[in-house]
Structures are given as C-alpha cells and as structure tokens.
Amino acid sequence: MKKGLSLSSYLYIGSMLFGLFFGAGNLIFPVHMGQVAGANVSWATLGFLVTGIGLPFLGVIAIGISKSNGLFDLASRIHPYYGYFMTIALYLTIGPFFALPRLSTVSYEIGLTPYINPAYQTVGLAIFSILFYGTALFLSLKPTKILVYVGKVLNPIFLVFLGVLIVTAFIRPLGGVMDASVTGSYVAQPFVSGFLEGYNTMDALASLAFGIVVVQTIKTLGVTKPSEIAKDTIKSGLISILLMGIIYASLAYIGTMSVGQFPVSENGGIALAQISNYYFGSFGSVLLAVIVTVACLKTAIGLITACAETFKEMFPRSISYKAYVVVFSVLTTLVANIGLTNIIAFSLPVLMFLYPLAITLILLALLSPLFKDRQVVYVTTTIFTLVVSVADLLNALPENIRNLNGIQNFLTFCADYLPLFSMGMGWILPATIGFVVGIIISLVTKPNPRAL
C-alpha cells in the first residue's frame, strides 16, 4: 500500500485542481471587482479570497477527510432524500444549467464577438458552442486521463498566457490604486461586497464536486488509506489555492489600475479586452481569446466529468457514464445559446439559495468529530439554514415577483429580524442557532451516531 505521493504528484494534482476551478468567470469577476472597489481593493480582495479560494479549499478537504464517496454520500448524512435533492440541484447548477453554459458564452463574447457581424452573432454562438462542447465531450470520455489533460497540458498553457498579461500590466500600470474612485457597496462594505462577489465563481459549490475527482485521482496513483488520502488532498489543495490567490489578487489590482485609463465597464470581460488591447493591440485580443478559451475548456472537462460520474453513481441502473457525458454536453450546448446575460440573471437566485446550504454542509463535515457525527446536528443546522436560503432566493428574484404581498411580507420580516440579511448573509445566525440546538439535543439524548 502506497503511503503518500511524490512531490511531482502533488504538483500535478494541485495543478489539476487549480485548472478545474479556474474558468473564465474567475478571470472576469475579480477584474470588475477591482474596478468598482477602487482604493478599497485590498479589503474587497480579502473578502473575495474567502469565498473564492478559502471555501473551495475547505470543500475539497471536507470530501477528503469525511471518508465520503462524494457530495451525495456527504449530504445523505442529513437524510437520503436530502442527499438526492442537494446533489441533483448542485450538479445541475454547476453543470448544464448555469456554470457549464457560461463557459462557452464567455469565451465567445470575449474572443469572437468583436470580429463577427451582429447579424450573424446567433449563428456564430451556435457553431462555437457546438465545437467547444464537442471538444470537451471528447476529452471527458476518458476521465482517468483528466490529470494529463488538465494538470499537465492545458493548465501550463493557460498560466503562460495569463502570466504575460499580468506581468505586463504591473510593469506598465495604467493608473494608481490609492487614488482610484470607490463606487457602490464597496464604499461602506468592501470586505462583505468582495465576499459576496466570490459567490459568482461558484467554486465553493464546485469544490463539493471536484473533491471526489481529486480523491479518485489520488487513489489511482496508489494511495488507498483514508488518512493518507486526506493528507494528500490537503497538500495538493494548498498548491491550487496559492496559485488562485496570487492570480485573483493580481487581477483585482489590474482592474483597479485600469480605471486610470478606462471607465468602469459593465463586466470584467469588457475590461480584460480593453486592457489586453491597450498593451498588445490586435495581438492582445488573440492573447485574451486564448486565455479565456483554454480556461473555460479546462473547467468544462472537469464539470462534465464530475456530473456524469455522480449521476451514474446515484442511478447505477440508468444509462452509462459515456451516455451521461453526451447528454450533459448536448443539454449544455442548447442552454448556452440563450446568451450570457440570461444565464447570469437566472443563476443569481439559485446561487443565493444553494450557497448557504453548501457552506454549512462543508463546515459540518469539518466539525463532525466535535459532535461525533450525530445526525441531529446535521439536521437542525440545515433546517435553520434552509429557511433563510429560501428567503435569499426570493430576495434575488425579479422585482415584480418580490413585490407580491406574501413574498414582500416575508422578506420584510427577515430584513427586520435577521442580522446581515440585507447583505445576503442572513443565514449565519440561524445556522449557528441550529448548530447549537443540535449539539444540545445530542447531549441530552441517547448517543446514536449515524452509521457511516
């Protein structure tokens, strides 16, 4: 039995994990945040790093040390039905409904939209998405090769191209940081605003999916002892968060410096295009297109693989793994053609609903030794969190729906009595109360830990 991995294996797995997480959204959101945060970019970046790398790291570790077989197994600690609900909802969110379609649309809008006649944009997006997800489908048919595809090939290419842009931007800054104007919620609450901005990366959700990919990769390298798998997961994860942290911070500061030359853009994709074109001209546009497309393709492979493997595991008597890969690829291609704006708009309420549930599940898995894995603690914490998650979902819906009498009264009650609700973090107090209630119940009732 192999006890541990070599340094090169840690580097490869860490590179793979970084590659799986770091998609186009991870490029776009910190740049735009930097533009809006202005002189408060340091606090905003710190908040962004908590949800952008801190929570994903904890999510991967939770899968690694919980001895679970993935999200379904972990969520079933609350109840098997909840395991099905949480797993299906999360994988469809980071899969064919939102995160996966966003990958091709971002690549297309940044890389090709400027060169295609507006009259042919719809056809262009359709052709591009077919080619994009066709490539991802082909590479996802052999999941055991994901370490090679992502860790050894695509990720180094991505880092080289992105590194050129970052280094150039810092050597020849577009403007200063301290004198950059601060706008929006970043004036009074830069840390919290950055924290919530990190939701858009969906990485905390994805960590519950990618965690099992890392565990399985470690097993294929000969490590089978649970304690060693946990240690190797942590060591590999540290490599990925170090890379992500450096790049996130760099992109945020580049975004802040860019307002010295350009006005605040509608999104980070526009800002990146302006920055790369400023430094490299037409070559900059090609450089950016390569960076974004490679980043998106890396993440697409990981998401399709994770979704297919999970659904095959949950429903073993259904279709084959390869059939699931095809189904998710085709469905994603169809959804991608509704456009990036619609995808982002539809995803926000779902993210506000799922994130608190995912965060509490991660924390419960990490803290489980403290309460001896008692099921009641999982249940009470999740129930208390679920109520506020529903409120967060309703609060993120279009205004005409929020203004309906019943919904408005419920939201008003939450805003009046739940601290931090207006900031999108009202779930913290109820989750804490639910955790304490579960602990108390576990102490006064007969021990009956969940059978693992």
GROMACS .gro file of C-alpha atoms in nm:
model
  452
    1MET     CA    1   0.000   0.000   0.000
    2LYS     CA    2   0.140   0.334  -0.102
    3LYS     CA    3   0.158   0.576   0.192
    4GLY     CA    4   0.199   0.905   0.014
    5LEU     CA    5   0.262   1.082  -0.312
    6SER     CA    6   0.581   1.224  -0.455
    7LEU     CA    7   0.638   1.598  -0.482
    8SER     CA    8   0.577   1.584  -0.857
    9SER     CA    9   0.241   1.412  -0.796
   10TYR     CA   10   0.140   1.685  -0.550
   11LEU     CA   11   0.230   1.947  -0.808
   12TYR     CA   12   0.037   1.773  -1.084
   13ILE     CA   13  -0.276   1.722  -0.871
   14GLY     CA   14  -0.255   2.076  -0.737
   15SER     CA   15  -0.225   2.200  -1.093
   16MET     CA   16  -0.521   1.986  -1.196
   17LEU     CA   17  -0.737   2.121  -0.913
   18PHE     CA   18  -0.640   2.477  -0.998
   19GLY     CA   19  -0.723   2.411  -1.361
   20LEU     CA   20  -1.063   2.267  -1.275
   21PHE     CA   21  -1.158   2.565  -1.060
   22PHE     CA   22  -1.014   2.848  -1.264
   23GLY     CA   23  -1.253   2.918  -1.550
   24ALA     CA   24  -1.344   3.233  -1.736
   25GLY     CA   25  -1.565   3.363  -1.455
   26ASN     CA   26  -1.261   3.355  -1.230
   27LEU     CA   27  -1.090   3.591  -1.474
   28ILE     CA   28  -1.381   3.827  -1.518
   29PHE     CA   29  -1.520   3.880  -1.167
   30PRO     CA   30  -1.202   3.991  -0.981
   31VAL     CA   31  -1.118   4.240  -1.258
   32HIS     CA   32  -1.461   4.402  -1.242
   33MET     CA   33  -1.448   4.398  -0.862
   34GLY     CA   34  -1.116   4.581  -0.875
   35GLN     CA   35  -1.264   4.850  -1.099
   36VAL     CA   36  -1.559   4.910  -0.868
   37ALA     CA   37  -1.371   4.874  -0.538
   38GLY     CA   38  -1.109   5.130  -0.637
   39ALA     CA   39  -0.890   5.234  -0.345
   40ASN     CA   40  -1.067   4.978  -0.124
   41VAL     CA   41  -0.947   4.692  -0.344
   42SER     CA   42  -0.736   4.538  -0.066
   43TRP     CA   43  -1.033   4.476   0.165
   44ALA     CA   44  -1.251   4.371  -0.128
   45THR     CA   45  -0.987   4.124  -0.244
   46LEU     CA   46  -0.958   3.979   0.105
   47GLY     CA   47  -1.333   3.914   0.113
   48PHE     CA   48  -1.323   3.770  -0.238
   49LEU     CA   49  -1.043   3.532  -0.140
   50VAL     CA   50  -1.251   3.392   0.147
   51THR     CA   51  -1.524   3.269  -0.088
   52GLY     CA   52  -1.301   3.243  -0.395
   53ILE     CA   53  -1.031   3.016  -0.252
   54GLY     CA   54  -1.099   2.965   0.120
   55LEU     CA   55  -1.437   2.794   0.092
   56PRO     CA   56  -1.342   2.584  -0.214
   57PHE     CA   57  -1.033   2.464  -0.028
   58LEU     CA   58  -1.245   2.366   0.272
   59GLY     CA   59  -1.492   2.194   0.040
   60VAL     CA   60  -1.223   1.976  -0.115
   61ILE     CA   61  -1.083   1.896   0.230
   62ALA     CA   62  -1.432   1.811   0.359
   63ILE     CA   63  -1.470   1.547   0.090
   64GLY     CA   64  -1.119   1.419   0.154
   65ILE     CA   65  -1.137   1.384   0.535
   66SER     CA   66  -1.505   1.288   0.567
   67LYS     CA   67  -1.437   0.947   0.411
   68SER     CA   68  -1.741   1.007   0.193
   69ASN     CA   69  -1.781   0.898  -0.165
   70GLY     CA   70  -1.878   1.244  -0.283
   71LEU     CA   71  -2.147   1.504  -0.231
   72PHE     CA   72  -2.437   1.256  -0.233
   73ASP     CA   73  -2.283   1.050   0.044
   74LEU     CA   74  -2.199   1.362   0.245
   75ALA     CA   75  -2.542   1.527   0.205
   76SER     CA   76  -2.715   1.197   0.293
   77ARG     CA   77  -2.585   1.244   0.647
   78ILE     CA   78  -2.885   1.476   0.683
   79HIS     CA   79  -3.127   1.237   0.509
   80PRO     CA   80  -3.107   1.022   0.194
   81TYR     CA   81  -3.380   1.229   0.027
   82TYR     CA   82  -3.187   1.546   0.106
   83GLY     CA   83  -2.880   1.379  -0.041
   84TYR     CA   84  -3.061   1.335  -0.371
   85PHE     CA   85  -3.203   1.688  -0.362
   86MET     CA   86  -2.876   1.863  -0.279
   87THR     CA   87  -2.668   1.659  -0.520
   88ILE     CA   88  -2.902   1.698  -0.816
   89ALA     CA   89  -2.958   2.071  -0.751
   90LEU     CA   90  -2.588   2.148  -0.709
   91TYR     CA   91  -2.467   1.945  -1.005
   92LEU     CA   92  -2.730   2.088  -1.238
   93THR     CA   93  -2.629   2.437  -1.122
   94ILE     CA   94  -2.256   2.395  -1.177
   95GLY     CA   95  -2.334   2.172  -1.473
   96PRO     CA   96  -2.568   2.210  -1.773
   97PHE     CA   97  -2.797   2.484  -1.640
   98PHE     CA   98  -2.558   2.763  -1.540
   99ALA     CA   99  -2.183   2.723  -1.493
  100LEU     CA  100  -2.118   2.497  -1.793
  101PRO     CA  101  -2.313   2.705  -2.049
  102ARG     CA  102  -2.146   3.020  -1.917
  103LEU     CA  103  -1.807   2.883  -2.017
  104SER     CA  104  -1.868   2.887  -2.391
  105THR     CA  105  -2.068   3.210  -2.393
  106VAL     CA  106  -1.795   3.398  -2.207
  107SER     CA  107  -1.530   3.258  -2.444
  108TYR     CA  108  -1.738   3.354  -2.746
  109GLU     CA  109  -1.829   3.705  -2.635
  110ILE     CA  110  -1.473   3.794  -2.539
  111GLY     CA  111  -1.285   3.613  -2.813
  112LEU     CA  112  -1.506   3.623  -3.123
  113THR     CA  113  -1.792   3.872  -3.083
  114PRO     CA  114  -1.580   4.176  -3.185
  115TYR     CA  115  -1.498   4.011  -3.519
  116ILE     CA  116  -1.843   3.881  -3.618
  117ASN     CA  117  -2.115   4.086  -3.784
  118PRO     CA  118  -2.403   4.146  -3.538
  119ALA     CA  119  -2.642   3.987  -3.786
  120TYR     CA  120  -2.456   3.656  -3.755
  121GLN     CA  121  -2.396   3.653  -3.379
  122THR     CA  122  -2.664   3.393  -3.308
  123VAL     CA  123  -2.531   3.155  -3.571
  124GLY     CA  124  -2.175   3.221  -3.460
  125LEU     CA  125  -2.257   3.136  -3.099
  126ALA     CA  126  -2.431   2.816  -3.208
  127ILE     CA  127  -2.134   2.699  -3.414
  128PHE     CA  128  -1.882   2.794  -3.147
  129SER     CA  129  -2.074   2.621  -2.866
  130ILE     CA  130  -2.103   2.301  -3.072
  131LEU     CA  131  -1.728   2.296  -3.135
  132PHE     CA  132  -1.646   2.392  -2.777
  133TYR     CA  133  -1.859   2.129  -2.605
  134GLY     CA  134  -1.776   1.873  -2.871
  135THR     CA  135  -1.410   1.908  -2.770
  136ALA     CA  136  -1.497   1.892  -2.400
  137LEU     CA  137  -1.711   1.585  -2.463
  138PHE     CA  138  -1.427   1.403  -2.638
  139LEU     CA  139  -1.182   1.475  -2.356
  140SER     CA  140  -1.437   1.381  -2.089
  141LEU     CA  141  -1.499   1.030  -2.228
  142LYS     CA  142  -1.182   0.907  -2.058
  143PRO     CA  143  -1.197   1.051  -1.702
  144THR     CA  144  -0.880   0.870  -1.594
  145LYS     CA  145  -0.690   1.098  -1.834
  146ILE     CA  146  -0.815   1.418  -1.671
  147LEU     CA  147  -0.487   1.459  -1.477
  148VAL     CA  148  -0.296   1.456  -1.807
  149TYR     CA  149  -0.535   1.681  -1.999
  150VAL     CA  150  -0.577   1.945  -1.731
  151GLY     CA  151  -0.278   1.922  -1.500
  152LYS     CA  152   0.000   1.860  -1.749
  153VAL     CA  153  -0.120   2.021  -2.073
  154LEU     CA  154  -0.396   2.280  -2.056
  155ASN     CA  155  -0.306   2.437  -1.723
  156PRO     CA  156   0.056   2.526  -1.812
  157ILE     CA  157  -0.064   2.680  -2.141
  158PHE     CA  158  -0.318   2.887  -1.951
  159LEU     CA  159  -0.065   3.005  -1.692
  160VAL     CA  160   0.187   3.113  -1.958
  161PHE     CA  161  -0.062   3.328  -2.149
  162LEU     CA  162  -0.216   3.477  -1.835
  163GLY     CA  163   0.127   3.542  -1.684
  164VAL     CA  164   0.231   3.750  -1.985
  165LEU     CA  165  -0.071   3.976  -1.943
  166ILE     CA  166  -0.035   4.014  -1.564
  167VAL     CA  167   0.339   4.088  -1.568
  168THR     CA  168   0.299   4.343  -1.846
  169ALA     CA  169   0.017   4.518  -1.660
  170PHE     CA  170   0.226   4.556  -1.344
  171ILE     CA  171   0.537   4.670  -1.527
  172ARG     CA  172   0.340   4.934  -1.716
  173PRO     CA  173   0.046   5.021  -1.486
  174LEU     CA  174  -0.249   5.203  -1.636
  175GLY     CA  175  -0.302   5.409  -1.321
  176GLY     CA  176  -0.263   5.428  -0.946
  177VAL     CA  177  -0.454   5.234  -0.682
  178MET     CA  178  -0.483   5.472  -0.389
  179ASP     CA  179  -0.639   5.750  -0.593
  180ALA     CA  180  -0.893   5.525  -0.772
  181SER     CA  181  -1.256   5.613  -0.700
  182VAL     CA  182  -1.471   5.373  -0.497
  183THR     CA  183  -1.829   5.306  -0.605
  184GLY     CA  184  -2.136   5.110  -0.499
  185SER     CA  185  -2.140   4.895  -0.188
  186TYR     CA  186  -1.759   4.892  -0.183
  187VAL     CA  187  -1.763   5.240  -0.027
  188ALA     CA  188  -1.901   5.124   0.308
  189GLN     CA  189  -1.865   4.744   0.297
  190PRO     CA  190  -1.570   4.645   0.077
  191PHE     CA  191  -1.498   4.317   0.257
  192VAL     CA  192  -1.859   4.192   0.257
  193SER     CA  193  -1.909   4.304  -0.103
  194GLY     CA  194  -1.597   4.115  -0.208
  195PHE     CA  195  -1.715   3.813  -0.010
  196LEU     CA  196  -2.047   3.806  -0.197
  197GLU     CA  197  -1.874   3.870  -0.530
  198GLY     CA  198  -1.690   3.544  -0.473
  199TYR     CA  199  -2.026   3.362  -0.495
  200ASN     CA  200  -2.026   3.427  -0.870
  201THR     CA  201  -1.728   3.199  -0.922
  202MET     CA  202  -1.943   2.905  -0.798
  203ASP     CA  203  -1.620   2.749  -0.673
  204ALA     CA  204  -1.748   2.662  -0.324
  205LEU     CA  205  -2.026   2.465  -0.494
  206ALA     CA  206  -1.785   2.313  -0.743
  207SER     CA  207  -1.549   2.206  -0.465
  208LEU     CA  208  -1.806   1.952  -0.347
  209ALA     CA  209  -1.799   1.810  -0.699
  210PHE     CA  210  -1.425   1.835  -0.769
  211GLY     CA  211  -1.331   1.697  -0.429
  212ILE     CA  212  -1.419   1.344  -0.534
  213VAL     CA  213  -1.225   1.387  -0.860
  214VAL     CA  214  -0.915   1.466  -0.653
  215VAL     CA  215  -0.976   1.172  -0.419
  216GLN     CA  216  -1.020   0.931  -0.709
  217THR     CA  217  -0.708   1.064  -0.879
  218ILE     CA  218  -0.507   1.010  -0.561
  219LYS     CA  219  -0.640   0.654  -0.540
  220THR     CA  220  -0.537   0.581  -0.900
  221LEU     CA  221  -0.185   0.686  -0.801
  222GLY     CA  222  -0.175   0.406  -0.544
  223VAL     CA  223  -0.286   0.573  -0.219
  224THR     CA  224  -0.580   0.389  -0.058
  225LYS     CA  225  -0.553   0.454   0.317
  226PRO     CA  226  -0.821   0.714   0.416
  227SER     CA  227  -0.589   0.913   0.644
  228GLU     CA  228  -0.323   0.935   0.372
  229ILE     CA  229  -0.582   1.035   0.113
  230ALA     CA  230  -0.693   1.318   0.343
  231LYS     CA  231  -0.336   1.440   0.391
  232ASP     CA  232  -0.260   1.425   0.019
  233THR     CA  233  -0.583   1.613  -0.057
  234ILE     CA  234  -0.484   1.894   0.178
  235LYS     CA  235  -0.129   1.918   0.042
  236SER     CA  236  -0.248   1.923  -0.318
  237GLY     CA  237  -0.518   2.177  -0.233
  238LEU     CA  238  -0.264   2.414  -0.081
  239ILE     CA  239  -0.084   2.432  -0.415
  240SER     CA  240  -0.402   2.521  -0.601
  241ILE     CA  241  -0.518   2.791  -0.357
  242LEU     CA  242  -0.175   2.952  -0.362
  243LEU     CA  243  -0.192   2.986  -0.740
  244MET     CA  244  -0.551   3.105  -0.732
  245GLY     CA  245  -0.485   3.358  -0.457
  246ILE     CA  246  -0.194   3.516  -0.642
  247ILE     CA  247  -0.387   3.541  -0.968
  248TYR     CA  248  -0.709   3.670  -0.805
  249ALA     CA  249  -0.523   3.944  -0.623
  250SER     CA  250  -0.326   4.037  -0.934
  251LEU     CA  251  -0.639   4.060  -1.148
  252ALA     CA  252  -0.820   4.269  -0.888
  253TYR     CA  253  -0.535   4.521  -0.871
  254ILE     CA  254  -0.508   4.528  -1.250
  255GLY     CA  255  -0.878   4.609  -1.261
  256THR     CA  256  -0.828   4.895  -1.016
  257MET     CA  257  -0.533   5.034  -1.210
  258SER     CA  258  -0.726   5.015  -1.536
  259VAL     CA  259  -0.972   5.287  -1.429
  260GLY     CA  260  -0.684   5.529  -1.471
  261GLN     CA  261  -0.722   5.475  -1.845
  262PHE     CA  262  -1.076   5.337  -1.895
  263PRO     CA  263  -1.415   5.399  -1.734
  264VAL     CA  264  -1.567   5.125  -1.520
  265SER     CA  265  -1.700   4.863  -1.761
  266GLU     CA  266  -2.022   4.665  -1.747
  267ASN     CA  267  -1.834   4.345  -1.676
  268GLY     CA  268  -1.482   4.212  -1.636
  269GLY     CA  269  -1.478   4.064  -1.985
  270ILE     CA  270  -1.500   4.407  -2.143
  271ALA     CA  271  -1.233   4.536  -1.905
  272LEU     CA  272  -0.996   4.249  -1.989
  273ALA     CA  273  -1.046   4.309  -2.360
  274GLN     CA  274  -0.966   4.679  -2.317
  275ILE     CA  275  -0.658   4.606  -2.106
  276SER     CA  276  -0.512   4.344  -2.339
  277ASN     CA  277  -0.583   4.559  -2.645
  278TYR     CA  278  -0.411   4.856  -2.478
  279TYR     CA  279  -0.092   4.662  -2.414
  280PHE     CA  280  -0.077   4.434  -2.717
  281GLY     CA  281  -0.313   4.576  -2.980
  282SER     CA  282  -0.472   4.314  -3.205
  283PHE     CA  283  -0.233   4.056  -3.063
  284GLY     CA  284  -0.381   4.134  -2.723
  285SER     CA  285  -0.724   4.031  -2.843
  286VAL     CA  286  -0.587   3.700  -2.966
  287LEU     CA  287  -0.399   3.653  -2.639
  288LEU     CA  288  -0.710   3.717  -2.435
  289ALA     CA  289  -0.918   3.484  -2.654
  290VAL     CA  290  -0.667   3.203  -2.599
  291ILE     CA  291  -0.655   3.265  -2.223
  292VAL     CA  292  -1.032   3.262  -2.184
  293THR     CA  293  -1.098   2.968  -2.415
  294VAL     CA  294  -0.834   2.748  -2.253
  295ALA     CA  295  -0.954   2.845  -1.905
  296CYS     CA  296  -1.312   2.761  -1.996
  297LEU     CA  297  -1.224   2.434  -2.167
  298LYS     CA  298  -1.033   2.317  -1.861
  299THR     CA  299  -1.328   2.378  -1.635
  300ALA     CA  300  -1.576   2.229  -1.882
  301ILE     CA  301  -1.389   1.899  -1.883
  302GLY     CA  302  -1.395   1.884  -1.505
  303LEU     CA  303  -1.764   1.973  -1.475
  304ILE     CA  304  -1.883   1.729  -1.741
  305THR     CA  305  -1.673   1.451  -1.587
  306ALA     CA  306  -1.795   1.521  -1.234
  307CYS     CA  307  -2.161   1.545  -1.339
  308ALA     CA  308  -2.154   1.223  -1.541
  309GLU     CA  309  -1.974   1.024  -1.272
  310THR     CA  310  -2.207   1.146  -0.998
  311PHE     CA  311  -2.532   1.076  -1.183
  312LYS     CA  312  -2.406   0.732  -1.282
  313GLU     CA  313  -2.323   0.662  -0.917
  314MET     CA  314  -2.660   0.787  -0.790
  315PHE     CA  315  -2.856   0.600  -1.056
  316PRO     CA  316  -2.645   0.290  -1.133
  317ARG     CA  317  -2.922   0.116  -1.329
  318SER     CA  318  -2.967   0.409  -1.564
  319ILE     CA  319  -2.760   0.492  -1.871
  320SER     CA  320  -2.381   0.451  -1.896
  321TYR     CA  321  -2.117   0.707  -1.798
  322LYS     CA  322  -2.044   0.785  -2.163
  323ALA     CA  323  -2.414   0.835  -2.231
  324TYR     CA  324  -2.434   1.082  -1.941
  325VAL     CA  325  -2.136   1.270  -2.085
  326VAL     CA  326  -2.319   1.302  -2.416
  327VAL     CA  327  -2.648   1.406  -2.252
  328PHE     CA  328  -2.485   1.677  -2.039
  329SER     CA  329  -2.279   1.805  -2.333
  330VAL     CA  330  -2.582   1.832  -2.562
  331LEU     CA  331  -2.802   1.992  -2.294
  332THR     CA  332  -2.529   2.242  -2.211
  333THR     CA  333  -2.490   2.334  -2.577
  334LEU     CA  334  -2.862   2.411  -2.601
  335VAL     CA  335  -2.870   2.621  -2.283
  336ALA     CA  336  -2.557   2.814  -2.387
  337ASN     CA  337  -2.743   2.957  -2.683
  338ILE     CA  338  -2.982   3.161  -2.467
  339GLY     CA  339  -2.689   3.400  -2.414
  340LEU     CA  340  -2.458   3.502  -2.131
  341THR     CA  341  -2.680   3.778  -1.992
  342ASN     CA  342  -2.977   3.546  -1.943
  343ILE     CA  343  -2.761   3.272  -1.791
  344ILE     CA  344  -2.618   3.510  -1.530
  345ALA     CA  345  -2.960   3.658  -1.450
  346PHE     CA  346  -3.122   3.318  -1.399
  347SER     CA  347  -2.834   3.185  -1.189
  348LEU     CA  348  -2.831   3.452  -0.917
  349PRO     CA  349  -3.140   3.337  -0.720
  350VAL     CA  350  -3.021   2.977  -0.737
  351LEU     CA  351  -2.675   3.070  -0.608
  352MET     CA  352  -2.822   3.267  -0.319
  353PHE     CA  353  -3.026   2.959  -0.227
  354LEU     CA  354  -2.754   2.695  -0.261
  355TYR     CA  355  -2.451   2.874  -0.122
  356PRO     CA  356  -2.561   2.883   0.246
  357LEU     CA  357  -2.658   2.515   0.228
  358ALA     CA  358  -2.325   2.424   0.070
  359ILE     CA  359  -2.122   2.629   0.317
  360THR     CA  360  -2.295   2.479   0.621
  361LEU     CA  361  -2.255   2.127   0.478
  362ILE     CA  362  -1.882   2.186   0.433
  363LEU     CA  363  -1.843   2.322   0.787
  364LEU     CA  364  -2.047   2.037   0.937
  365ALA     CA  365  -1.825   1.781   0.765
  366LEU     CA  366  -1.514   1.950   0.901
  367LEU     CA  367  -1.656   1.987   1.253
  368SER     CA  368  -1.816   1.641   1.269
  369PRO     CA  369  -1.554   1.500   1.511
  370LEU     CA  370  -1.666   1.758   1.767
  371PHE     CA  371  -2.022   1.624   1.779
  372LYS     CA  372  -1.933   1.262   1.698
  373ASP     CA  373  -2.110   1.281   1.365
  374ARG     CA  374  -2.455   1.289   1.525
  375GLN     CA  375  -2.721   1.317   1.259
  376VAL     CA  376  -2.936   1.553   1.466
  377VAL     CA  377  -2.670   1.824   1.439
  378TYR     CA  378  -2.669   1.797   1.060
  379VAL     CA  379  -3.049   1.810   1.051
  380THR     CA  380  -3.110   2.108   1.281
  381THR     CA  381  -2.833   2.318   1.125
  382THR     CA  382  -2.963   2.251   0.775
  383ILE     CA  383  -3.328   2.318   0.861
  384PHE     CA  384  -3.248   2.655   1.018
  385THR     CA  385  -3.028   2.745   0.720
  386LEU     CA  386  -3.284   2.628   0.465
  387VAL     CA  387  -3.546   2.880   0.579
  388VAL     CA  388  -3.312   3.173   0.516
  389SER     CA  389  -3.186   3.020   0.190
  390VAL     CA  390  -3.542   3.031   0.061
  391ALA     CA  391  -3.564   3.396   0.168
  392ASP     CA  392  -3.236   3.474  -0.011
  393LEU     CA  393  -3.369   3.306  -0.326
  394LEU     CA  394  -3.689   3.512  -0.315
  395ASN     CA  395  -3.493   3.831  -0.248
  396ALA     CA  396  -3.287   3.773  -0.563
  397LEU     CA  397  -3.589   3.724  -0.790
  398PRO     CA  398  -3.709   3.998  -1.028
  399GLU     CA  399  -3.873   4.294  -0.858
  400ASN     CA  400  -4.223   4.218  -0.987
  401ILE     CA  401  -4.212   3.882  -0.809
  402ARG     CA  402  -4.053   4.017  -0.491
  403ASN     CA  403  -4.330   4.275  -0.461
  404LEU     CA  404  -4.607   4.016  -0.433
  405ASN     CA  405  -4.779   4.061  -0.096
  406GLY     CA  406  -4.690   3.729   0.066
  407ILE     CA  407  -4.330   3.736  -0.053
  408GLN     CA  408  -4.278   4.101   0.038
  409ASN     CA  409  -4.413   4.048   0.391
  410PHE     CA  410  -4.180   3.751   0.442
  411LEU     CA  411  -3.879   3.945   0.314
  412THR     CA  412  -3.964   4.245   0.529
  413PHE     CA  413  -3.979   4.022   0.836
  414CYS     CA  414  -3.638   3.874   0.751
  415ALA     CA  415  -3.487   4.218   0.694
  416ASP     CA  416  -3.621   4.343   1.028
  417TYR     CA  417  -3.519   4.049   1.245
  418LEU     CA  418  -3.225   3.879   1.075
  419PRO     CA  419  -2.885   4.050   1.109
  420LEU     CA  420  -2.695   4.078   0.780
  421PHE     CA  421  -2.996   3.966   0.571
  422SER     CA  422  -2.988   4.280   0.355
  423MET     CA  423  -2.622   4.198   0.280
  424GLY     CA  424  -2.703   3.844   0.167
  425MET     CA  425  -2.556   3.681   0.478
  426GLY     CA  426  -2.863   3.646   0.697
  427TRP     CA  427  -2.815   3.269   0.712
  428ILE     CA  428  -2.517   3.294   0.951
  429LEU     CA  429  -2.714   3.347   1.274
  430PRO     CA  430  -2.987   3.086   1.204
  431ALA     CA  431  -2.723   2.830   1.102
  432THR     CA  432  -2.533   2.895   1.425
  433ILE     CA  433  -2.851   2.861   1.631
  434GLY     CA  434  -2.938   2.538   1.450
  435PHE     CA  435  -2.591   2.403   1.520
  436VAL     CA  436  -2.615   2.487   1.892
  437VAL     CA  437  -2.965   2.337   1.916
  438GLY     CA  438  -2.838   2.018   1.752
  439ILE     CA  439  -2.545   1.999   1.992
  440ILE     CA  440  -2.777   2.039   2.292
  441ILE     CA  441  -3.014   1.772   2.165
  442SER     CA  442  -2.724   1.536   2.104
  443LEU     CA  443  -2.602   1.586   2.461
  444VAL     CA  444  -2.936   1.516   2.628
  445THR     CA  445  -3.041   1.220   2.414
  446LYS     CA  446  -2.903   0.871   2.387
  447PRO     CA  447  -2.597   0.858   2.157
  448ASN     CA  448  -2.689   0.708   1.825
  449PRO     CA  449  -2.431   0.824   1.572
  450ARG     CA  450  -2.508   0.789   1.207
  451ALA     CA  451  -2.368   0.467   1.067
  452LEU     CA  452  -2.109   0.552   0.809
   0.00000   0.00000   0.00000
